[in-house]
Amino acid sequence: MAQMLTQTLKTEAINTQIGGKIAPARPVSDQFGAIAGHAGLVATEFSYRKDEEIYGEDEPAEYVYQVVSGAVRSYKLLSDGRRQIGAFHLPGDVFGLEPGQTHRLAAEAIIATSVRLVERASLERVAGTDVQVARKLWAMTAGELRHAEDHMLLLGRKTAMERVATFLLEMDRRLAVANMMALPMCRRDIGDYLGLTLETVSRALSQLHAKGILGFSGARQIVLRNRQHLHNLDA
Amino acid sequence: MAQMLTQTLKTEAINTQIGGKIAPARPVSDQFGAIAGHAGLVATEFSYRKDEEIYGEDEPAEYVYQVVSGAVRSYKLLSDGRRQIGAFHLPGDVFGLEPGQTHRLAAEAIIATSVRLVERASLERVAGTDVQVARKLWAMTAGELRHAEDHMLLLGRKTAMERVATFLLEMDRRLAVANMMALPMCRRDIGDYLGLTLETVSRALSQLHAKGILGFSGARQIVLRNRQHLHNLDA
DNA sequence: CGTCCATTTGAGGTGGATCAACCCTAGTGG
DNA sequence: CCACTAGGGTTGATCCACCTCAAATGGACG
């Protein structure tokens, strides 16, 4: 976070800002608003360039983040460079929330991304006096756990085609606008999320394209033409 | 939980019981005690036979459980029967804790198991007035999330041998007594936990045995003779 | 001591990985 | 405005780690 000082930085009392638009592509319950509608909580805006690190694995968890625009990947690495992406964070999503002292995964901007952030310490302070806030933090962590549990099933037991079908339905749900989704991430990111190689992801997408189940307009602009078929593949 | 009425059932005020021994094989911070040292919270003891279901996937989350003795598997199924075990719960562990209305995974006793349980509703009630309890619940869910994140890396990116090595080190840490671990689960359970077949698990164990890295005294009694080697394999 | 299930071991098949071109397109500079 | 380039994406050929199917072995328990 050292380079933060060298970049544009905007700080303001959160309760003058939260409640306004935060630019998600679709209606999203504003999780940050729910936890941050409190005097004394200060939110800061910050931006990252494509592929810039937001925090590293096992780094002290100083801030909690919300994506305003762009996209973020959270991941773990093995010593030889193998990577597992645990989650993609899209506009509206909160990430980096930890009750412990350190981040369990690293986080990087996938594309140019701006975030809102608050100090973990101040959030903890508020949670220490307001049970509603404490409850909300618990619920957010539980939401992440639910996603992780679903993803373990995918990684441990689904075939390549089932994984890709599940991925497409997830992204369709989370970022499709007017029936079209604009994926921010490359094939390698998708592979590292699904426990596959980028070639296998590409082949699965080509197969779905050949069957007319999806349409492309550019490799990252996808229209789902047959969600039911994908749901069936998804097992 | 209907069959509960047909079995031995013992209820008592939790603060007369918690704080005493709960029979974990090793010193464990008593998570249940920390959340339950409150007037009005009632803990019930209950037992399950080998392979008995404790709750099903998507069933209402009526109780929160702590293993007193025995072992439990939490898992998800695909429609065709493929199974992913998300976690094993051993003496001292809390499981079935959900801020939502339903259980995200099913739970079964692996062997004869006894648990202590409290109503989720009463726990929530206490959490609604006591921030310390609320904080503890959050921390427990975050602990499960951490495990799930580590396990995603294993399922998505580790080789069969690395998975088995990681499993052995985890079980050694959690249930070894006098340098020996008595695994409660069969090879199929291990495979469904690691995203492998039971045959692949068996072959990996045989290989480690042949190299002298572990010793057997019966298929489920294992002694680790070279933890460093396992840590290296674990990548 | 026999039965039954868990485990091991073997033989062979295969889904996805790896290695290798090639292609497409967005961005760059002339 | 277009040629050039680089990085991302696709496709093909081959390989191999793990799965599947099958059989033998072992151990726990009546």
XYZ file of C-alpha atoms (C1' of nucleotides) in Angstrom:
530
model
C 0.000 0.000 0.000
C 3.056 2.268 -0.085
C 2.397 3.436 -3.602
C -0.986 4.640 -2.471
C 0.601 7.912 -1.451
C 1.867 8.486 -4.944
C -1.566 8.202 -6.510
C -4.797 10.100 -6.464
C -6.395 9.646 -3.091
C -9.769 10.891 -2.023
C -11.029 10.656 1.539
C -14.420 11.624 2.872
C -16.796 10.864 5.672
C -18.514 7.699 4.530
C -21.993 8.688 5.578
C -21.941 11.621 3.164
C -21.048 9.234 0.359
C -22.555 5.821 1.014
C -26.098 5.484 -0.128
C -25.305 7.141 -3.445
C -24.567 5.167 -6.598
C -21.563 2.911 -6.483
C -21.802 1.888 -10.103
C -22.492 -1.814 -9.994
C -23.687 -3.101 -13.341
C -26.917 -4.286 -11.731
C -28.880 -3.688 -8.560
C -26.800 -4.969 -5.658
C -27.560 -4.711 -1.984
C -24.927 -2.259 -0.875
C -23.006 -4.345 1.609
C -20.572 -1.562 2.370
C -23.386 0.836 3.113
C -24.940 -1.598 5.537
C -21.759 -1.907 7.555
C -20.568 1.647 7.205
C -23.536 3.891 7.940
C -21.843 5.111 11.082
C -20.292 8.343 12.219
C -16.534 8.190 12.330
C -16.141 5.621 9.552
C -14.055 7.045 6.762
C -14.006 5.631 3.262
C -11.197 6.304 0.821
C -11.282 5.891 -2.937
C -8.332 4.356 -4.656
C -7.376 3.054 -8.087
C -5.197 0.250 -9.402
C -3.804 -0.362 -12.856
C -4.233 -3.639 -14.737
C -2.339 -6.467 -12.972
C -1.388 -4.287 -10.025
C -1.200 -6.014 -6.653
C -3.681 -4.811 -4.056
C -2.275 -6.907 -1.244
C -0.157 -10.040 -0.940
C -0.822 -13.388 0.694
C -0.104 -13.280 4.445
C 0.244 -9.511 4.382
C -1.283 -7.624 7.347
C -4.975 -7.000 6.705
C -5.060 -3.248 7.094
C -8.052 -2.413 4.919
C -11.349 -3.826 3.755
C -12.252 -3.108 0.135
C -15.276 -2.718 -2.083
C -14.999 -2.797 -5.856
C -16.440 0.365 -7.377
C -15.505 -0.438 -10.982
C -13.218 -2.966 -12.631
C -12.498 -6.485 -11.371
C -10.201 -8.217 -8.892
C -8.840 -11.757 -8.515
C -8.038 -13.350 -5.153
C -5.587 -16.233 -5.345
C -3.041 -18.484 -3.711
C 0.228 -19.692 -5.205
C 2.280 -22.840 -4.742
C 6.063 -22.464 -4.568
C 6.495 -23.458 -8.223
C 3.993 -20.892 -9.473
C 0.845 -22.983 -9.783
C -2.021 -20.660 -8.977
C -5.539 -21.170 -7.668
C -7.906 -18.235 -7.977
C -10.445 -18.504 -5.176
C -12.786 -15.742 -6.287
C -13.371 -12.926 -8.707
C -14.599 -9.665 -7.181
C -16.869 -7.523 -9.342
C -18.432 -4.085 -8.830
C -20.312 -3.959 -5.548
C -18.392 -6.884 -4.012
C -16.554 -6.542 -0.715
C -13.193 -8.320 -0.448
C -10.232 -8.458 1.886
C -12.497 -8.845 4.928
C -10.723 -10.863 7.626
C -11.350 -11.224 11.339
C -7.694 -12.272 11.628
C -4.535 -10.217 11.297
C -3.513 -11.212 7.770
C -4.917 -11.742 4.299
C -5.330 -15.399 3.435
C -5.091 -14.800 -0.313
C -3.386 -12.220 -2.491
C -5.466 -9.790 -4.543
C -4.730 -8.138 -7.893
C -6.637 -5.860 -10.219
C -7.591 -7.795 -13.378
C -8.197 -4.574 -15.302
C -8.046 -0.911 -14.279
C -10.039 -0.940 -11.061
C -11.204 1.555 -8.496
C -12.145 0.556 -4.985
C -13.528 2.110 -1.855
C -11.730 1.065 1.325
C -12.002 1.472 5.066
C -9.542 0.594 7.797
C -10.119 -2.816 9.257
C -9.436 -1.431 12.715
C -12.247 1.130 12.511
C -14.622 -1.491 11.169
C -13.724 -3.733 14.089
C -14.245 -0.834 16.460
C -17.752 -0.255 15.144
C -18.487 -3.979 15.198
C -17.450 -3.976 18.840
C -20.312 -1.687 19.779
C -22.926 -2.407 17.129
C -24.236 -5.976 16.932
C -25.955 -5.228 13.625
C -22.607 -4.471 12.067
C -21.037 -7.511 13.711
C -23.856 -9.646 12.308
C -23.346 -8.225 8.843
C -19.623 -8.967 8.891
C -20.343 -12.535 9.925
C -22.908 -12.880 7.136
C -20.442 -11.582 4.544
C -17.776 -14.074 5.603
C -20.390 -16.817 5.559
C -21.314 -15.817 2.006
C -17.692 -16.243 0.978
C -17.634 -19.614 2.731
C -20.691 -20.737 0.817
C -19.033 -19.828 -2.454
C -15.890 -21.680 -1.424
C -17.907 -24.788 -0.536
C -19.606 -24.773 -3.931
C -16.259 -24.247 -5.566
C -14.668 -27.182 -3.735
C -17.345 -29.412 -5.259
C -16.519 -27.998 -8.679
C -12.748 -28.410 -8.261
C -12.913 -31.846 -6.694
C -15.615 -33.528 -8.718
C -16.791 -31.754 -11.863
C -15.568 -32.423 -15.402
C -13.986 -29.678 -17.498
C -17.220 -29.027 -19.395
C -19.237 -28.897 -16.168
C -16.773 -26.419 -14.670
C -16.973 -24.120 -17.663
C -20.780 -24.328 -17.707
C -20.878 -23.436 -14.012
C -18.501 -20.547 -14.613
C -20.592 -19.154 -17.450
C -23.766 -19.281 -15.397
C -22.023 -17.591 -12.465
C -20.667 -14.778 -14.615
C -23.974 -14.427 -16.437
C -25.711 -13.985 -13.104
C -23.129 -11.555 -11.772
C -22.258 -9.340 -14.701
C -24.533 -9.809 -17.683
C -26.103 -6.606 -18.968
C -28.796 -6.879 -21.614
C -28.159 -10.625 -21.893
C -24.487 -10.063 -22.754
C -21.489 -10.502 -20.486
C -18.171 -8.742 -20.924
C -15.589 -10.898 -19.176
C -12.799 -8.849 -17.626
C -10.447 -11.832 -17.242
C -8.337 -13.803 -19.710
C -8.483 -17.549 -20.396
C -5.603 -18.225 -18.054
C -7.460 -16.567 -15.170
C -10.536 -18.632 -15.957
C -8.409 -21.781 -16.025
C -6.764 -20.936 -12.711
C -10.210 -20.342 -11.218
C -11.585 -23.646 -12.534
C -8.519 -25.818 -11.930
C -7.952 -26.280 -15.678
C -5.472 -25.085 -18.289
C -6.310 -22.164 -20.516
C -6.366 -24.526 -23.523
C -9.007 -26.719 -21.937
C -11.146 -23.670 -21.168
C -10.800 -22.478 -24.738
C -11.753 -25.878 -26.133
C -14.829 -26.109 -23.928
C -15.977 -22.639 -24.997
C -15.406 -23.516 -28.660
C -17.466 -26.658 -28.234
C -20.324 -24.703 -26.659
C -20.056 -22.162 -29.474
C -20.190 -24.900 -32.117
C -23.351 -26.271 -30.504
C -24.974 -22.827 -30.536
C -25.230 -22.709 -26.754
C -23.346 -19.427 -26.662
C -22.393 -16.654 -29.027
C -19.190 -14.590 -29.166
C -18.581 -11.030 -30.201
C -14.900 -10.945 -29.440
C -13.357 -13.609 -27.210
C -14.572 -11.948 -24.023
C -18.039 -10.822 -25.073
C -20.381 -13.752 -24.602
C -24.115 -14.215 -25.014
C -25.759 -17.267 -23.513
C -28.303 -18.684 -25.937
C -29.343 -21.741 -23.973
C -29.073 -21.422 -20.201
C -31.095 -24.579 -19.664
C -28.541 -26.639 -21.544
C -25.778 -25.130 -19.410
C -27.721 -25.925 -16.256
C -27.950 -29.540 -17.399
C -24.210 -29.720 -18.125
C -23.576 -28.184 -14.725
C -24.823 -31.518 -13.224
C -33.720 -35.031 13.984
C -36.956 -36.971 14.541
C -35.136 -40.059 15.691
C -33.533 -37.965 18.405
C -36.549 -38.634 20.586
C -35.995 -42.338 20.363
C -32.460 -42.172 21.650
C -30.709 -41.253 24.835
C -30.962 -37.534 25.333
C -29.401 -35.534 28.082
C -30.044 -31.848 28.625
C -28.427 -29.552 31.103
C -27.626 -25.905 31.680
C -24.506 -25.380 29.650
C -22.682 -23.288 32.206
C -22.679 -26.151 34.650
C -21.044 -28.341 32.022
C -18.917 -26.268 29.691
C -15.461 -25.622 30.944
C -15.085 -29.228 32.000
C -13.393 -31.834 29.848
C -14.965 -32.445 26.474
C -12.626 -35.268 25.562
C -10.624 -33.934 22.655
C -7.544 -36.054 22.056
C -5.328 -33.006 22.598
C -5.569 -29.552 24.151
C -8.106 -27.549 22.135
C -9.447 -24.116 22.855
C -13.003 -24.888 23.810
C -14.848 -22.988 21.120
C -18.213 -24.018 22.445
C -17.359 -22.821 25.899
C -16.350 -19.422 24.601
C -19.652 -18.894 22.886
C -21.836 -20.603 25.428
C -20.803 -19.345 28.828
C -24.144 -17.631 29.225
C -27.182 -18.132 31.338
C -30.095 -19.518 29.419
C -28.047 -21.444 26.878
C -28.886 -25.105 27.029
C -26.659 -27.822 25.626
C -27.938 -31.275 24.789
C -25.885 -34.411 24.333
C -26.734 -36.717 21.491
C -25.285 -39.767 19.773
C -25.208 -41.070 16.217
C -24.372 -44.500 14.901
C -21.794 -45.093 12.173
C -22.959 -43.614 8.841
C -26.023 -41.995 10.400
C -27.102 -38.690 8.900
C -26.939 -35.708 11.263
C -28.520 -33.273 8.837
C -29.053 -33.066 5.092
C -27.961 -30.507 2.541
C -30.364 -27.531 2.425
C -32.134 -28.713 5.562
C -33.158 -25.988 8.049
C -30.229 -25.193 10.347
C -31.880 -25.816 13.691
C -28.833 -26.699 15.791
C -25.141 -26.006 16.101
C -22.981 -28.988 17.023
C -19.727 -29.798 18.732
C -18.082 -33.192 18.402
C -17.515 -34.754 21.807
C -16.185 -38.076 20.522
C -16.140 -39.781 17.147
C -15.865 -38.063 13.765
C -18.153 -36.386 11.224
C -17.953 -35.713 7.481
C -19.561 -32.679 5.821
C -20.192 -33.098 2.106
C -22.035 -32.112 -1.025
C -23.375 -34.449 -3.716
C -23.882 -34.060 -7.445
C -27.042 -35.538 -8.925
C -25.202 -38.651 -10.143
C -23.725 -39.389 -6.731
C -20.274 -37.857 -7.043
C -19.387 -36.581 -3.601
C -17.085 -33.875 -2.321
C -16.308 -33.936 1.381
C -15.589 -30.372 2.472
C -14.356 -31.100 5.960
C -13.861 -33.729 8.644
C -14.966 -32.734 12.141
C -13.037 -34.238 15.040
C -13.463 -34.046 18.824
C -13.655 -30.434 19.951
C -14.690 -29.120 16.508
C -17.851 -27.087 16.061
C -19.876 -27.770 12.903
C -23.255 -26.895 11.436
C -22.794 -23.217 12.302
C -24.650 -21.054 9.764
C -25.806 -17.466 9.874
C -28.358 -18.433 7.205
C -31.465 -20.521 7.489
C -30.177 -23.765 6.005
C -27.190 -26.113 6.088
C -24.963 -25.731 3.040
C -23.587 -29.276 3.310
C -24.904 -32.536 4.659
C -23.289 -34.109 7.734
C -22.919 -37.784 8.703
C -21.226 -39.622 11.525
C -18.186 -41.496 10.184
C -18.097 -43.764 13.237
C -20.181 -43.870 16.404
C -20.183 -40.247 17.460
C -21.526 -38.173 20.278
C -22.095 -34.459 19.998
C -23.164 -31.572 22.144
C -25.671 -29.249 20.480
C -27.426 -25.962 21.102
C -30.302 -24.348 19.239
C -29.164 -21.958 16.582
C -31.928 -19.573 17.601
C -30.670 -19.276 21.169
C -27.120 -18.785 19.987
C -28.312 -16.000 17.698
C -30.219 -14.479 20.560
C -27.114 -14.344 22.714
C -25.067 -13.029 19.799
C -27.634 -10.262 19.426
C -26.802 -8.887 22.851
C -23.202 -9.924 23.385
C -20.637 -8.656 20.883
C -17.998 -11.039 22.246
C -20.169 -13.971 21.236
C -20.941 -12.385 17.878
C -17.214 -11.920 17.300
C -16.516 -15.516 18.185
C -19.135 -16.817 15.753
C -17.616 -14.682 13.020
C -14.137 -15.990 13.840
C -15.330 -19.601 13.704
C -16.908 -19.112 10.275
C -13.721 -17.359 9.126
C -11.717 -20.362 10.322
C -13.848 -22.635 8.167
C -13.361 -20.249 5.251
C -9.615 -20.378 5.682
C -9.689 -24.142 5.565
C -11.873 -24.043 2.460
C -9.468 -21.646 0.737
C -6.518 -23.921 1.446
C -8.546 -26.863 0.232
C -9.460 -25.135 -3.041
C -5.746 -24.799 -3.760
C -5.310 -28.494 -3.041
C -8.261 -29.565 -5.197
C -7.505 -27.233 -8.063
C -3.741 -27.458 -8.308
C -2.018 -30.200 -6.305
C -0.990 -33.632 -7.602
C -2.318 -36.819 -6.050
C 0.834 -37.323 -3.968
C 0.796 -33.712 -2.774
C -2.841 -34.055 -1.749
C -2.190 -37.193 0.255
C 0.855 -35.607 1.907
C -1.207 -32.561 2.876
C -3.938 -34.811 4.234
C -1.515 -36.798 6.360
C 0.009 -33.660 7.852
C -3.447 -32.248 8.592
C -4.596 -35.421 10.328
C -1.304 -35.744 12.168
C -1.750 -32.228 13.509
C -5.382 -32.763 14.433
C -5.552 -36.249 15.851
C -2.134 -37.781 16.433
C -1.611 -39.114 19.958
C 1.877 -40.255 20.904
C 3.018 -39.794 17.304
C 0.374 -42.196 16.023
C -2.874 -41.325 14.259
C -5.945 -43.506 14.189
C -7.907 -42.478 11.122
C -11.658 -42.800 11.615
C -12.445 -42.643 7.890
C -12.096 -45.165 5.062
C -10.106 -44.727 1.846
C -13.210 -43.680 -0.057
C -13.857 -40.835 2.382
C -10.248 -39.714 2.017
C -10.578 -39.841 -1.755
C -13.803 -37.829 -1.693
C -12.092 -35.280 0.527
C -9.049 -35.008 -1.753
C -10.839 -35.179 -5.101
C -9.281 -38.568 -5.904
C -10.416 -42.187 -6.161
C -9.882 -44.530 -3.256
C -7.420 -46.548 -5.382
C -5.243 -43.505 -6.004
C -5.207 -42.741 -2.273
C -4.230 -46.326 -1.503
C -1.416 -46.297 -4.059
C -0.014 -43.037 -2.726
C -0.033 -44.400 0.824
C 1.656 -47.610 -0.334
C 4.333 -45.583 -2.064
C 4.988 -43.531 1.070
C 5.111 -46.743 3.068
C 7.602 -48.296 0.654
C 9.835 -45.242 1.031
C 9.687 -45.514 4.813
C 8.014 -42.125 5.169
C 5.166 -43.666 7.129
C 4.451 -46.837 9.019
C 1.199 -48.794 9.279
C -0.218 -50.865 12.076
C -3.473 -51.731 10.398
C -4.675 -49.741 7.406
C -5.930 -46.885 9.560
C -3.196 -46.664 12.164
C -0.428 -44.537 10.731
C 2.857 -43.247 12.115
C 4.665 -40.475 10.286
C 8.379 -41.202 10.197
C 9.475 -38.247 8.092
C 7.308 -35.155 8.345
C 9.899 -33.020 6.596
C 9.674 -35.194 3.502
C 5.884 -34.843 3.560
C 6.190 -31.072 3.896
C 8.391 -31.052 0.808
C 5.927 -33.175 -1.157
C 3.176 -30.861 -0.011
C 4.772 -28.157 -2.271
C -13.245 -70.206 11.499
C -15.967 -68.205 8.007
C -18.008 -64.133 6.149
C -17.912 -59.531 4.658
C -16.219 -55.400 3.729
C -12.033 -52.534 3.373
C -7.829 -52.319 1.236
C -4.296 -53.378 -1.985
C -2.537 -54.362 -6.385
C -2.653 -55.006 -11.391
C -3.860 -53.915 -16.292
C -5.546 -50.946 -19.423
C -8.151 -46.716 -20.898
C -8.906 -41.667 -21.120
C -9.683 -36.760 -19.987
C -7.205 -33.140 -19.575
C -2.221 -31.502 -19.653
C 1.603 -30.371 -22.413
C 3.966 -28.816 -26.331
C 3.657 -26.477 -30.610
C 1.866 -23.813 -34.416
C -1.093 -20.549 -36.043
C -4.546 -16.872 -35.944
C -6.902 -12.805 -34.534
C -7.285 -8.240 -32.963
C -6.294 -4.171 -30.421
C -2.916 -0.988 -29.936
C 1.232 1.547 -31.952
C 3.749 4.243 -34.773
C 4.820 5.650 -39.296
C -5.176 5.616 -42.380
C -2.801 1.602 -42.703
C 1.279 -1.703 -41.821
C 3.386 -3.775 -37.940
C 3.631 -5.939 -33.644
C 2.603 -8.234 -29.388
C -0.291 -10.565 -26.459
C -4.379 -13.287 -26.134
C -6.892 -16.952 -28.117
C -7.594 -21.152 -30.889
C -6.510 -25.530 -32.606
C -3.783 -29.765 -33.334
C -0.817 -33.755 -31.876
C 0.906 -36.325 -28.356
C 1.581 -37.682 -23.549
C 0.680 -39.166 -18.968
C -1.447 -38.924 -14.279
C -5.172 -40.569 -12.642
C -9.472 -43.260 -13.397
C -11.810 -47.542 -14.309
C -12.400 -52.213 -14.081
C -10.956 -56.463 -12.097
C -9.033 -59.648 -8.896
C -6.508 -60.951 -4.865
C -5.551 -60.109 0.001
C -6.324 -58.815 4.668
C -8.651 -57.831 9.027
C -12.552 -57.273 12.030
C -16.256 -59.495 13.981
C -19.797 -62.824 14.546
